[in-house]
Coordinates of C-alpha atoms in Angstrom, one line a residue:
L1 CA 92.6 200.9 -135.2
T2 CA 96.6 200.2 -134.9
A3 CA 96.9 197.9 -132.3
G4 CA 93.9 195.8 -133.9
I5 CA 96.0 196.1 -138.0
A6 CA 99.5 195.3 -136.0
H7 CA 97.7 192.0 -135.1
E8 CA 96.6 190.5 -137.5
L9 CA 98.7 191.0 -140.0
K10 CA 100.9 189.2 -137.4
N11 CA 99.5 186.2 -138.5
P12 CA 100.4 185.6 -142.1
L13 CA 103.1 187.7 -141.9
N14 CA 105.1 185.0 -139.7
F15 CA 104.0 182.2 -142.7
I16 CA 105.7 184.5 -145.0
N17 CA 109.0 184.5 -142.7
N18 CA 108.7 180.6 -141.9
F19 CA 108.0 179.2 -145.8
G20 CA 110.7 181.9 -146.9
E21 CA 113.1 179.5 -144.1
L22 CA 111.6 176.3 -145.6
L23 CA 112.4 177.2 -149.4
G24 CA 115.9 177.6 -148.7
D25 CA 116.7 174.9 -146.6
L26 CA 114.5 172.5 -149.5
A27 CA 116.7 173.9 -152.1
D28 CA 119.9 173.5 -150.0
D29 CA 118.6 170.4 -150.3
V30 CA 117.2 169.6 -153.3
S31 CA 121.0 171.6 -154.5
T32 CA 122.5 168.9 -152.4
R33 CA 120.8 165.6 -153.9
L34 CA 121.4 167.7 -158.2
D35 CA 125.4 167.2 -157.1
S36 CA 125.1 163.7 -156.0
Q37 CA 123.6 163.1 -159.7
R38 CA 126.2 164.5 -161.2
D39 CA 128.0 161.5 -162.8
R40 CA 124.5 160.5 -164.7
L41 CA 123.2 164.6 -165.7
D42 CA 123.3 166.0 -168.6
P43 CA 126.4 169.2 -167.7
G44 CA 124.6 171.9 -169.1
V45 CA 122.1 170.9 -167.7
H46 CA 123.3 170.2 -164.4
E47 CA 124.8 173.5 -164.6
D48 CA 121.4 175.3 -165.7
L49 CA 119.8 173.1 -162.5
S50 CA 122.2 174.4 -160.4
E51 CA 121.6 178.4 -161.1
M52 CA 117.8 177.9 -161.2
L53 CA 118.8 176.2 -157.6
T54 CA 121.0 179.6 -156.7
L55 CA 118.0 181.7 -157.7
M56 CA 115.6 180.3 -155.6
R57 CA 118.1 180.7 -152.9
Q58 CA 119.2 183.9 -153.3
N59 CA 114.9 184.8 -153.6
A60 CA 114.1 182.8 -150.5
R61 CA 117.1 184.6 -148.6
K62 CA 115.1 188.1 -149.4
V63 CA 111.2 187.1 -148.8
H64 CA 112.9 186.5 -145.5
E65 CA 115.2 189.3 -144.4
H66 CA 112.0 192.0 -145.5
G67 CA 109.2 189.6 -144.1
E68 CA 112.3 190.5 -140.9
R69 CA 111.8 193.7 -140.9
A70 CA 108.1 193.8 -141.8
N71 CA 107.8 192.4 -138.3
Q72 CA 110.0 194.8 -136.6
I73 CA 108.1 197.5 -138.3
I74 CA 105.0 196.3 -136.7
N75 CA 106.6 194.5 -133.3
G76 CA 107.2 199.2 -133.6
M77 CA 103.4 200.3 -134.1
L78 CA 102.5 198.1 -131.2
L79 CA 105.1 199.5 -129.3
H80 CA 102.6 203.5 -130.4
S81 CA 99.7 201.7 -129.7
R82 CA 100.3 200.0 -126.8
N83 CA 97.2 201.5 -124.0
N84 CA 98.4 199.6 -120.3
P85 CA 101.6 201.6 -119.4
G86 CA 103.5 200.6 -116.1
Q87 CA 103.0 201.6 -113.1
P88 CA 105.9 204.2 -111.9
Q89 CA 108.5 203.7 -109.9
P90 CA 111.6 205.3 -107.4
T91 CA 113.8 204.9 -110.5
S92 CA 118.1 205.4 -110.8
I93 CA 118.5 207.1 -114.0
N94 CA 122.1 205.4 -113.8
Q95 CA 121.9 203.0 -112.7
L96 CA 119.7 202.5 -116.1
V97 CA 122.3 203.9 -118.0
E98 CA 125.0 201.0 -116.8
E99 CA 122.4 198.8 -117.2
A100 CA 122.1 200.1 -120.7
L101 CA 125.7 200.2 -121.7
R102 CA 125.9 196.1 -120.5
L103 CA 123.5 194.9 -123.1
V104 CA 124.9 197.7 -125.5
Q105 CA 128.3 195.7 -125.3
H106 CA 127.5 191.9 -125.4
G107 CA 125.5 192.4 -128.6
L108 CA 128.1 194.4 -129.8
R109 CA 130.4 191.1 -128.9
S110 CA 128.1 188.8 -130.1
R111 CA 127.6 190.5 -133.7
T112 CA 129.5 189.1 -136.8
P113 CA 132.0 190.0 -136.9
P114 CA 132.5 192.1 -133.0
Q115 CA 132.0 195.5 -133.3
Q116 CA 134.6 197.1 -131.5
V117 CA 133.5 200.6 -130.1
L118 CA 134.7 202.9 -126.8
L119 CA 131.8 203.6 -124.7
E120 CA 132.9 205.8 -122.1
T121 CA 130.4 207.6 -119.2
A122 CA 130.7 209.8 -116.9
L123 CA 127.9 209.9 -114.2
D124 CA 126.3 212.5 -111.6
D125 CA 126.5 210.7 -108.3
R126 CA 123.3 214.2 -107.5
L127 CA 121.5 213.0 -110.1
P128 CA 118.4 212.1 -107.5
R129 CA 115.4 209.2 -108.2
L130 CA 112.3 209.9 -111.2
S131 CA 109.0 208.9 -110.3
L132 CA 108.3 206.6 -113.8
V133 CA 108.4 203.5 -115.7
P134 CA 112.0 201.8 -115.3
E135 CA 111.2 199.9 -118.7
D136 CA 110.1 203.1 -120.6
L137 CA 113.6 205.0 -119.9
R138 CA 115.2 202.4 -120.4
R139 CA 113.6 201.4 -123.9
V140 CA 114.7 205.2 -124.5
I141 CA 118.3 205.3 -123.8
L142 CA 118.9 202.0 -125.0
N143 CA 117.4 202.9 -128.6
L144 CA 120.1 206.3 -128.5
L145 CA 122.8 203.9 -127.7
D146 CA 122.3 201.5 -130.6
N147 CA 122.4 204.5 -132.9
A148 CA 125.0 205.7 -131.9
C149 CA 127.3 202.4 -131.6
Y150 CA 125.6 202.5 -135.3
A151 CA 127.1 205.6 -136.6
A152 CA 130.5 205.5 -135.4
H153 CA 131.2 202.2 -136.5
A154 CA 129.9 202.7 -139.4
K155 CA 131.8 206.1 -139.5
G156 CA 134.6 204.4 -138.5
Q157 CA 134.2 201.7 -140.9
R158 CA 135.3 204.3 -144.1
P159 CA 139.1 204.8 -145.5
D160 CA 139.2 208.1 -144.4
A161 CA 139.0 207.5 -141.0
H162 CA 141.6 208.9 -138.2
D163 CA 139.3 208.4 -134.8
A164 CA 139.0 205.5 -133.3
P165 CA 134.4 204.3 -133.0
Q166 CA 132.8 206.1 -129.2
V167 CA 130.0 207.1 -127.6
K168 CA 130.0 209.0 -125.0
V169 CA 127.0 208.9 -122.1
S170 CA 127.4 211.4 -119.4
T171 CA 123.7 212.2 -116.9
C172 CA 123.8 215.1 -115.1
W173 CA 121.8 217.9 -112.9
S174 CA 121.7 221.2 -112.5
E175 CA 118.4 223.3 -111.4
G176 CA 116.4 221.6 -110.9
T177 CA 116.8 220.0 -114.3
A178 CA 117.9 215.7 -114.9
E179 CA 120.1 215.5 -117.9
I180 CA 121.0 211.7 -119.6
R181 CA 123.7 213.1 -122.6
V182 CA 124.3 210.6 -125.7
R183 CA 127.3 211.4 -128.4
D184 CA 129.4 209.9 -130.5
N185 CA 132.1 211.1 -132.4
G186 CA 130.3 209.7 -136.3
H187 CA 129.4 211.4 -139.6
G188 CA 126.4 213.5 -138.2
V189 CA 123.2 213.8 -139.7
P190 CA 122.3 215.5 -142.5
A191 CA 121.2 219.4 -142.1
E192 CA 118.3 218.3 -144.5
V193 CA 116.5 215.2 -143.1
R194 CA 116.8 216.5 -139.7
D195 CA 113.4 217.7 -139.4
K196 CA 111.8 214.1 -139.6
L197 CA 114.1 212.3 -137.7
F198 CA 110.9 212.3 -135.0
T199 CA 108.8 211.2 -137.9
P200 CA 107.5 208.0 -137.3
F201 CA 109.1 205.3 -140.2
F202 CA 111.9 207.8 -140.8
T203 CA 115.3 206.5 -140.9
T204 CA 118.5 207.5 -142.1
K205 CA 120.3 204.0 -141.6
P206 CA 120.2 201.7 -145.2
A207 CA 117.3 199.8 -145.9
G208 CA 116.6 196.7 -144.1
E209 CA 118.4 197.9 -141.1
G210 CA 116.1 199.5 -139.9
T211 CA 112.8 200.4 -139.3
G212 CA 112.8 204.0 -138.7
L213 CA 110.8 204.2 -135.4
G214 CA 113.2 203.7 -132.7
L215 CA 113.5 207.5 -132.7
S216 CA 109.9 208.8 -132.9
L217 CA 109.1 206.0 -129.9
S218 CA 111.4 206.9 -127.6
H219 CA 110.0 210.9 -128.7
D220 CA 106.8 210.3 -127.5
I221 CA 108.4 208.7 -124.3
I222 CA 109.8 211.4 -123.5
V223 CA 107.4 213.7 -124.2
T224 CA 105.2 211.6 -122.0
L225 CA 106.9 212.7 -119.4
G226 CA 107.1 216.6 -119.2
G227 CA 110.7 216.5 -120.8
R228 CA 112.1 217.3 -124.5
L229 CA 114.6 214.9 -126.1
L230 CA 116.6 217.4 -128.1
M231 CA 119.4 216.8 -130.7
E232 CA 122.6 218.8 -132.1
C233 CA 125.4 217.4 -134.2
E234 CA 127.6 218.1 -136.5
Q235 CA 128.3 216.7 -140.5
G236 CA 132.0 214.8 -140.4
R237 CA 132.8 215.0 -136.4
Y238 CA 129.9 214.1 -133.7
T239 CA 126.2 213.9 -133.1
Q240 CA 124.8 214.1 -129.0
F241 CA 121.0 213.4 -128.2
T242 CA 120.0 215.1 -124.7
I243 CA 117.4 213.7 -123.0
V244 CA 115.7 215.8 -120.8
L245 CA 113.6 215.7 -117.9
P246 CA 112.1 217.8 -115.0
G247 CA 112.9 218.0 -111.7
T248 CA 109.2 217.2 -110.5
L249 CA 109.5 213.5 -111.6
A250 CA 111.9 214.1 -108.7
C251 CA 111.3 211.0 -105.5
P252 CA 109.7 214.0 -102.8
A253 CA 111.8 212.6 -100.5
E254 CA 115.9 213.1 -102.8
R255 CA 114.0 217.0 -104.0

């Protein structure tokens, strides 16, 4: 049902986004034509028309911005509702972490302006390969890294910030359990909302910057593997998410 509704919404939403973008382009074209006729128009009329075109461009940007947010939510709904999971295969957790870090580093550099977040790793070489769907776990790691970088960078932008934005990723194999920890030195999660973190559509980010589906989807993936997704934090100092995976996922030859 969720997948069907999401697919039905996709088509009209694409029209909204496309026409919102087109409206902004048309407003730019009309503004250029209007400026070329400035000498032939009454100054008051030119000013009024310019203000209306500015408002039109702003509205078009808002339509497109919120349309893209709705599109992200629908994509998240489709991920939640998918019923064709990939095939488990022997997977190196450390390799997945390194791949995710490279993607996150590229994403930080490509932003305008580029974001500076120190990424550190401490990977346990004893960690065996686990039998799971690598795309699913990669999605979880990327989501946790993205959230951590966002929190660390946001705190670093405050006037009273003393520490550089930092995120540390570590893996550990202990007593037959695989753990992946993602820790940031951001502002932490308010105590009153911690119980809602894994609830679909709940987000602590400002409007337009998060769908509220990343952590919910990540939690579902880890629980399906028989694991746990834990969070601990200290307000104003750090937040750490820990993925705990059971040793029964280890490939037989490596147990």
